[in-house]
Tab-separated table of C-alpha atoms in Angstrom:
chain	number	residue	atom	x	y	z
A	209	UNK	CA	-0.033	0.079	-0.224
A	210	UNK	CA	2.828	2.374	0.470
A	211	UNK	CA	3.299	3.137	-3.009
A	212	UNK	CA	-0.116	3.863	-3.996
A	213	UNK	CA	-0.275	7.445	-2.929
A	214	UNK	CA	3.083	7.853	-4.935
A	215	UNK	CA	1.332	6.704	-8.085
A	216	UNK	CA	-1.837	9.167	-7.343
A	217	UNK	CA	0.378	12.045	-6.727
A	218	UNK	CA	2.844	11.451	-9.563
A	219	UNK	CA	-0.355	11.624	-11.847
A	220	UNK	CA	-1.944	14.249	-10.015
A	221	UNK	CA	0.813	16.942	-9.849
A	222	UNK	CA	3.251	15.591	-12.508
A	223	UNK	CA	0.359	14.972	-14.689
A	224	UNK	CA	-2.837	17.030	-13.491
A	225	UNK	CA	-6.186	16.389	-14.887
A	226	UNK	CA	-7.997	17.648	-17.592
A	227	UNK	CA	-10.124	20.800	-16.905
A	228	UNK	CA	-13.653	18.819	-16.796
A	229	UNK	CA	-12.819	17.303	-13.502
A	230	UNK	CA	-15.295	18.889	-11.139
A	231	UNK	CA	-15.966	18.950	-7.315
A	232	UNK	CA	-12.940	20.439	-5.902
A	233	UNK	CA	-12.232	20.363	-2.413
A	234	UNK	CA	-11.144	23.796	-1.046
A	235	UNK	CA	-9.252	24.625	2.183
A	236	UNK	CA	-12.360	26.340	3.597
A	237	UNK	CA	-14.194	22.968	3.636
A	238	UNK	CA	-11.561	21.450	5.922
A	239	UNK	CA	-12.105	21.408	9.529
A	240	UNK	CA	-10.557	24.489	11.296
A	241	UNK	CA	-7.656	22.699	12.898
A	242	UNK	CA	-6.520	21.286	9.386
A	243	UNK	CA	-6.890	24.726	7.857
A	244	UNK	CA	-4.653	26.103	10.704
A	245	UNK	CA	-2.213	23.073	10.158
A	246	UNK	CA	-2.403	23.813	6.339
A	247	UNK	CA	-1.500	27.466	6.633
A	248	UNK	CA	1.029	26.828	9.239
A	249	UNK	CA	2.937	24.434	6.903
A	250	UNK	CA	2.773	26.818	4.045
A	251	UNK	CA	4.298	29.723	5.956
A	252	UNK	CA	7.271	27.392	6.999
A	253	UNK	CA	7.870	26.133	3.593
A	254	UNK	CA	10.513	27.528	1.292
A	255	UNK	CA	9.077	28.806	-2.055
A	256	UNK	CA	5.770	27.565	-1.660
A	257	UNK	CA	4.240	29.435	-4.588
A	258	UNK	CA	4.965	30.468	-8.066
A	259	UNK	CA	5.261	28.501	-11.464
A	260	UNK	CA	8.124	30.708	-13.144
A	261	UNK	CA	11.182	31.685	-11.569
A	262	UNK	CA	14.586	33.279	-12.694
A	263	UNK	CA	17.690	32.048	-10.957
A	264	UNK	CA	20.919	33.997	-11.401
A	265	UNK	CA	24.468	33.153	-10.291
A	266	UNK	CA	27.415	35.059	-12.031
A	267	UNK	CA	26.765	34.913	-15.749
A	268	UNK	CA	24.507	31.969	-15.557
A	269	UNK	CA	20.577	32.689	-15.795
A	270	UNK	CA	18.100	29.775	-15.379
A	271	UNK	CA	14.353	30.150	-15.821
A	272	UNK	CA	12.595	27.399	-13.652
A	273	UNK	CA	9.088	26.396	-14.957
A	274	UNK	CA	6.603	24.266	-12.925
A	275	UNK	CA	4.707	22.137	-15.357
A	276	UNK	CA	1.714	19.794	-15.918
A	277	UNK	CA	1.786	17.049	-18.439
A	278	UNK	CA	-1.614	16.945	-19.883
A	279	UNK	CA	-3.350	19.837	-21.744
A	280	UNK	CA	-5.687	22.369	-20.096
A	281	UNK	CA	-6.906	25.456	-21.939
A	282	UNK	CA	-5.536	27.417	-19.251
A	283	UNK	CA	-1.891	26.607	-20.244
A	284	UNK	CA	-1.971	28.639	-23.351
A	285	UNK	CA	-1.501	32.079	-21.603
A	286	UNK	CA	1.365	30.390	-19.579
A	287	UNK	CA	3.005	29.299	-22.784
A	288	UNK	CA	2.675	32.659	-24.072
A	289	UNK	CA	4.510	34.254	-21.143
A	290	UNK	CA	7.216	31.522	-21.289
A	291	UNK	CA	7.464	31.794	-25.280
A	292	UNK	CA	9.738	34.771	-25.547
A	293	UNK	CA	12.360	32.932	-23.034
A	294	UNK	CA	12.770	29.944	-25.397
A	295	UNK	CA	14.777	31.334	-28.295
A	296	UNK	CA	17.087	33.231	-25.789
A	297	UNK	CA	17.947	29.834	-24.152
A	298	UNK	CA	20.969	27.699	-24.933
A	299	UNK	CA	19.535	24.459	-23.659
A	300	UNK	CA	16.164	23.415	-22.252
A	301	UNK	CA	16.094	20.605	-19.543
A	302	UNK	CA	12.766	18.757	-18.837
A	303	UNK	CA	11.946	15.531	-17.038
A	304	UNK	CA	11.925	13.916	-20.267
A	305	UNK	CA	12.426	14.860	-24.067
A	306	UNK	CA	10.752	13.446	-27.064
A	307	UNK	CA	13.895	11.249	-27.792
A	308	UNK	CA	13.817	9.956	-24.388
A	309	UNK	CA	9.883	9.170	-24.809
A	310	UNK	CA	10.733	7.339	-28.207
A	311	UNK	CA	13.584	5.325	-26.384
A	312	UNK	CA	10.914	4.332	-23.725
A	313	UNK	CA	8.356	3.342	-26.185
A	314	UNK	CA	10.848	1.041	-28.180
A	315	UNK	CA	11.712	-0.529	-24.866
A	316	UNK	CA	7.966	-1.264	-24.024
A	317	UNK	CA	7.615	-2.556	-27.535
A	318	UNK	CA	10.394	-5.115	-27.423
A	319	UNK	CA	9.735	-5.948	-23.798
A	320	UNK	CA	5.978	-6.333	-23.282
A	321	UNK	CA	6.728	-7.971	-19.913
A	322	UNK	CA	7.320	-4.459	-18.595
A	323	UNK	CA	3.710	-3.495	-18.698
A	324	UNK	CA	1.970	-6.991	-18.958
A	325	UNK	CA	1.653	-10.113	-17.147
A	326	UNK	CA	3.126	-12.541	-19.945
A	327	UNK	CA	3.430	-15.733	-17.716
A	328	UNK	CA	1.320	-16.977	-15.041
A	329	UNK	CA	-2.059	-15.908	-13.344
A	330	UNK	CA	-3.530	-12.695	-14.560
A	331	UNK	CA	-5.285	-10.151	-12.431
A	332	UNK	CA	-8.631	-11.908	-12.345
A	333	UNK	CA	-6.988	-14.831	-10.739
A	334	UNK	CA	-4.876	-12.818	-8.377
A	335	UNK	CA	-7.860	-10.751	-6.969
A	336	UNK	CA	-11.092	-11.594	-5.127
A	337	UNK	CA	-14.008	-11.714	-7.662
A	338	UNK	CA	-15.849	-8.646	-6.165
A	339	UNK	CA	-12.506	-6.591	-6.248
A	340	UNK	CA	-11.835	-7.644	-10.021
A	341	UNK	CA	-15.420	-6.688	-11.053
A	342	UNK	CA	-15.055	-3.302	-9.394
A	343	UNK	CA	-11.413	-2.894	-11.068
A	344	UNK	CA	-12.874	-3.696	-14.464
A	345	UNK	CA	-15.755	-1.073	-14.049
A	346	UNK	CA	-13.157	1.417	-13.058
A	347	UNK	CA	-11.023	0.484	-16.023
A	348	UNK	CA	-13.856	0.616	-18.385
A	349	UNK	CA	-14.873	4.310	-17.000
A	350	UNK	CA	-11.207	4.974	-18.277
A	351	UNK	CA	-11.527	3.585	-21.790
A	352	UNK	CA	-9.621	0.436	-20.738
A	353	UNK	CA	-11.221	-2.720	-21.910
A	354	UNK	CA	-11.261	-5.305	-19.106
A	355	UNK	CA	-9.678	-7.879	-20.970
A	356	UNK	CA	-6.839	-5.665	-21.422
A	357	UNK	CA	-6.733	-4.502	-17.729
A	358	UNK	CA	-6.636	-8.095	-16.733
A	359	UNK	CA	-3.391	-8.422	-18.334
A	360	UNK	CA	-1.429	-5.250	-17.025
A	361	UNK	CA	1.174	-5.329	-14.477
A	362	UNK	CA	-0.661	-4.298	-11.189
A	363	UNK	CA	1.643	-1.303	-10.583
A	364	UNK	CA	0.918	-0.031	-14.290
A	365	UNK	CA	-2.703	-0.578	-13.780
A	366	UNK	CA	-2.565	1.194	-10.535
A	367	UNK	CA	-0.870	4.218	-12.419
A	368	UNK	CA	-3.552	4.181	-14.858
A	369	UNK	CA	-6.418	4.054	-12.400
A	370	UNK	CA	-4.939	6.936	-10.438
A	371	UNK	CA	-6.151	8.971	-13.479
A	372	UNK	CA	-9.694	9.941	-12.964
A	373	UNK	CA	-12.255	9.316	-15.839
A	374	UNK	CA	-12.512	13.159	-16.189
A	375	UNK	CA	-8.766	13.242	-17.284
A	376	UNK	CA	-8.573	10.184	-19.340
A	377	UNK	CA	-10.224	11.915	-22.449
A	378	UNK	CA	-7.321	14.127	-22.872
A	379	UNK	CA	-4.707	11.374	-22.535
A	380	UNK	CA	-6.424	9.291	-25.006
A	381	UNK	CA	-6.708	12.123	-27.502
A	382	UNK	CA	-3.129	12.746	-27.311
A	383	UNK	CA	-3.493	16.360	-25.894
A	384	UNK	CA	-0.166	17.281	-24.268
A	385	UNK	CA	0.734	19.338	-21.523
A	386	UNK	CA	3.076	22.468	-20.918
A	387	UNK	CA	6.313	20.378	-20.931
A	388	UNK	CA	5.406	19.167	-24.543
A	389	UNK	CA	4.293	22.515	-25.635
A	390	UNK	CA	7.724	23.876	-24.717
A	391	UNK	CA	9.429	20.947	-26.532
A	392	UNK	CA	7.422	22.006	-29.473
A	393	UNK	CA	8.527	25.781	-29.248
A	394	UNK	CA	12.110	24.580	-28.652
A	395	UNK	CA	12.015	22.780	-32.138
A	396	UNK	CA	10.693	25.765	-33.854
A	397	UNK	CA	13.444	27.946	-32.386
A	398	UNK	CA	15.980	25.126	-32.811
A	399	UNK	CA	17.066	25.205	-29.311
A	400	UNK	CA	18.429	21.665	-28.039
A	401	UNK	CA	16.454	19.824	-25.173
A	402	UNK	CA	17.836	17.255	-22.663
A	403	UNK	CA	16.345	14.967	-20.098
A	404	UNK	CA	17.182	15.618	-16.382
A	405	UNK	CA	16.867	11.877	-15.726
A	406	UNK	CA	17.047	8.342	-17.403
A	407	UNK	CA	13.967	7.300	-19.634
A	408	UNK	CA	13.141	4.274	-17.679
A	409	UNK	CA	12.794	6.148	-14.194
A	410	UNK	CA	9.230	5.190	-13.951
A	411	UNK	CA	10.113	1.574	-13.966
A	412	UNK	CA	13.069	1.980	-11.617
A	413	UNK	CA	10.617	3.616	-9.014
A	414	UNK	CA	7.626	1.131	-9.332
A	415	UNK	CA	8.433	-1.706	-11.548
A	416	UNK	CA	10.570	-3.653	-9.286
A	417	UNK	CA	8.094	-4.171	-6.348
A	418	UNK	CA	7.124	-7.725	-5.390
A	419	UNK	CA	3.937	-8.799	-6.825
A	420	UNK	CA	1.989	-8.791	-3.523
A	421	UNK	CA	3.027	-5.381	-2.921
A	422	UNK	CA	1.768	-4.324	-6.385
A	423	UNK	CA	-1.745	-6.069	-5.577
A	424	UNK	CA	-1.961	-4.366	-2.409
A	425	UNK	CA	-1.244	-1.179	-4.053
A	426	UNK	CA	-3.848	-1.988	-6.662
A	427	UNK	CA	-6.602	-2.694	-4.099
A	428	UNK	CA	-5.740	0.573	-2.281
A	429	UNK	CA	-6.037	2.452	-5.562
A	430	UNK	CA	-9.473	1.057	-6.226
A	431	UNK	CA	-10.552	2.104	-2.643
A	432	UNK	CA	-9.369	5.695	-3.098
A	433	UNK	CA	-11.091	6.123	-6.364
A	434	UNK	CA	-14.470	7.379	-4.785
A	435	UNK	CA	-12.938	10.947	-4.692
A	436	UNK	CA	-10.632	10.892	-7.697
A	437	UNK	CA	-12.561	13.568	-9.735
A	438	UNK	CA	-12.693	16.013	-6.753
A	439	UNK	CA	-9.115	15.711	-5.753
A	440	UNK	CA	-7.984	16.224	-9.373
A	441	UNK	CA	-10.111	19.255	-9.708
A	442	UNK	CA	-8.509	20.704	-6.468
A	443	UNK	CA	-4.954	20.055	-7.952
A	444	UNK	CA	-6.030	21.739	-11.152
A	445	UNK	CA	-7.173	24.910	-9.186
A	446	UNK	CA	-4.235	25.162	-6.873
A	447	UNK	CA	-1.765	24.663	-9.986
A	448	UNK	CA	-3.206	27.480	-11.782
A	449	UNK	CA	-3.384	29.571	-8.486
A	450	UNK	CA	0.444	28.874	-8.339
A	451	UNK	CA	0.223	27.148	-5.010
A	452	UNK	CA	1.925	23.985	-5.701
A	453	UNK	CA	2.829	23.343	-2.050
A	454	UNK	CA	-0.675	23.806	-0.917
A	455	UNK	CA	-1.805	21.227	-3.429
A	456	UNK	CA	0.699	18.540	-1.820
A	457	UNK	CA	-0.696	19.126	1.613
A	458	UNK	CA	-4.381	19.284	0.604
A	459	UNK	CA	-3.697	15.718	-1.046
A	460	UNK	CA	-2.325	14.391	2.324
A	461	UNK	CA	-5.042	16.000	4.296
A	462	UNK	CA	-7.868	14.368	1.946
A	463	UNK	CA	-6.091	10.988	2.199
A	464	UNK	CA	-6.834	10.928	5.833
A	465	UNK	CA	-10.337	9.845	4.703
A	466	UNK	CA	-8.884	6.808	3.090
A	467	UNK	CA	-10.809	3.750	4.563
A	468	UNK	CA	-8.759	1.298	6.695
A	469	UNK	CA	-5.627	3.543	6.980
A	470	UNK	CA	-4.703	5.616	9.996
A	471	UNK	CA	-3.542	9.345	9.911
A	472	UNK	CA	-0.134	7.893	11.200
A	473	UNK	CA	0.174	5.688	8.301
A	474	UNK	CA	-0.901	8.350	5.687
A	475	UNK	CA	1.926	10.779	7.078
A	476	UNK	CA	4.361	7.955	6.886
A	477	UNK	CA	3.113	7.152	3.198
A	478	UNK	CA	3.538	10.900	2.227
A	479	UNK	CA	7.038	11.114	3.882
A	480	UNK	CA	8.263	8.248	1.896
A	481	UNK	CA	6.335	9.557	-1.320
A	482	UNK	CA	8.074	12.875	-1.033
A	483	UNK	CA	11.583	10.994	-0.514
A	484	UNK	CA	11.233	8.933	-3.588
A	485	UNK	CA	9.218	11.036	-6.007
A	486	UNK	CA	10.387	14.394	-5.167
A	487	UNK	CA	13.734	14.708	-2.787
A	488	UNK	CA	15.652	11.992	-4.427
A	489	UNK	CA	14.840	12.881	-7.859
A	490	UNK	CA	15.348	16.731	-7.176
A	491	UNK	CA	18.912	15.968	-5.716
A	492	UNK	CA	19.770	13.677	-8.755
A	493	UNK	CA	18.892	16.657	-11.021
A	494	UNK	CA	21.275	19.011	-9.428
A	495	UNK	CA	24.494	17.546	-10.892
A	496	UNK	CA	22.603	17.464	-14.225
A	497	UNK	CA	21.786	21.196	-14.005
A	498	UNK	CA	25.443	21.949	-12.688
A	499	UNK	CA	27.025	20.410	-15.683
A	500	UNK	CA	24.685	22.068	-18.095
A	501	UNK	CA	25.575	25.480	-16.583
A	502	UNK	CA	29.287	24.638	-17.157
A	503	UNK	CA	28.548	24.491	-20.809
A	504	UNK	CA	25.904	26.941	-21.351
A	505	UNK	CA	25.140	30.398	-19.750
A	506	UNK	CA	21.103	30.608	-20.152
A	507	UNK	CA	18.901	27.504	-19.610
A	508	UNK	CA	15.209	26.687	-18.969
A	509	UNK	CA	14.339	23.913	-16.665
A	510	UNK	CA	10.984	22.593	-16.736
A	511	UNK	CA	9.544	20.146	-14.227
A	512	UNK	CA	6.391	19.090	-12.612
A	513	UNK	CA	5.300	21.851	-10.294
A	514	UNK	CA	5.528	19.710	-7.091
A	515	UNK	CA	9.532	19.635	-7.532
A	516	UNK	CA	9.639	23.421	-7.068
A	517	UNK	CA	8.975	24.141	-3.630
A	518	UNK	CA	10.145	22.837	-0.102
A	519	UNK	CA	13.252	22.489	1.739
A	520	UNK	CA	14.634	19.821	-0.650
A	521	UNK	CA	12.686	21.636	-3.654
A	522	UNK	CA	14.788	22.591	-6.723
A	523	UNK	CA	14.476	26.355	-5.915
A	524	UNK	CA	15.741	25.887	-2.394
A	525	UNK	CA	18.631	23.682	-3.482
A	526	UNK	CA	19.724	26.156	-6.167
A	527	UNK	CA	19.518	28.903	-3.555
A	528	UNK	CA	21.792	26.817	-1.148
A	529	UNK	CA	24.287	26.886	-4.352
A	530	UNK	CA	24.261	30.523	-4.258
A	531	UNK	CA	21.819	31.347	-7.006
A	532	UNK	CA	19.532	34.551	-6.620
A	533	UNK	CA	15.896	33.734	-7.056
A	534	UNK	CA	13.347	35.909	-8.313
A	535	UNK	CA	9.618	34.962	-8.923
A	536	UNK	CA	8.177	36.111	-12.370
A	537	UNK	CA	4.649	36.955	-12.850
A	538	UNK	CA	2.628	35.020	-15.111
């Protein structure tokens, strides 16, 4: 179960939902004690807001962009704000690039076992019948046929089910988010792009888990899906309000209602999720950024918005490296 929230948040902040998701939570709807806790945490967190930042050290200039990976019309004016920065950049660093995505697709095509159960029992055999029927219904709601869902690796199906039905239409239609919009503009401007991490990072994070833990993760994902649309709508609203740290902690507070899991267990899950999905990756990216600045003076660094804020967020890590940070208006 400890990885299910990682998957949900990976989808929700790294790849937020399409704009038609409805029913958002609001901080005002939280109990007073949780509202006070939320505000206190935000007040103590470095760089809790802002999607566009300028970092300067000597002759080096970085523009940091907090992205989302699925299209929403409200991204268009954000791209318009960023667009003049792109031709002036020597290099654009992103979580992935089109070349890295092509490499990943080739790997999945040549090794179907990465995503599919190719030997042994499939999910209808591994799950109790009522759980499988619920899973099949949730898969169909996301345009995944039950016969295909039955053969997915459990961790990967958990990833797919973490995307609410209101967001799946955009994914299936091929609409791409801010990072891909930046890649397209980089091609037009003939500015090179480079990935911040290896193309198979997702498989490294989740694919190696034992099958019993993957099944537990899948069952927890099913249980959490009752509020999926509302939580995703909330994350959309906080993203466009440039409140990425608030989004993280609203997700944690909402998870306290997860059936059969205590608040202590939820906090432990979020601590581990932060370490695996954010802190470790942020720190791994710093040498990549440093190496790029040794060769280039002006860079754009685009990443999921959840990576920006916090003590171990990319912004604070850059500040610790001697960069002067300025939030730029959108």
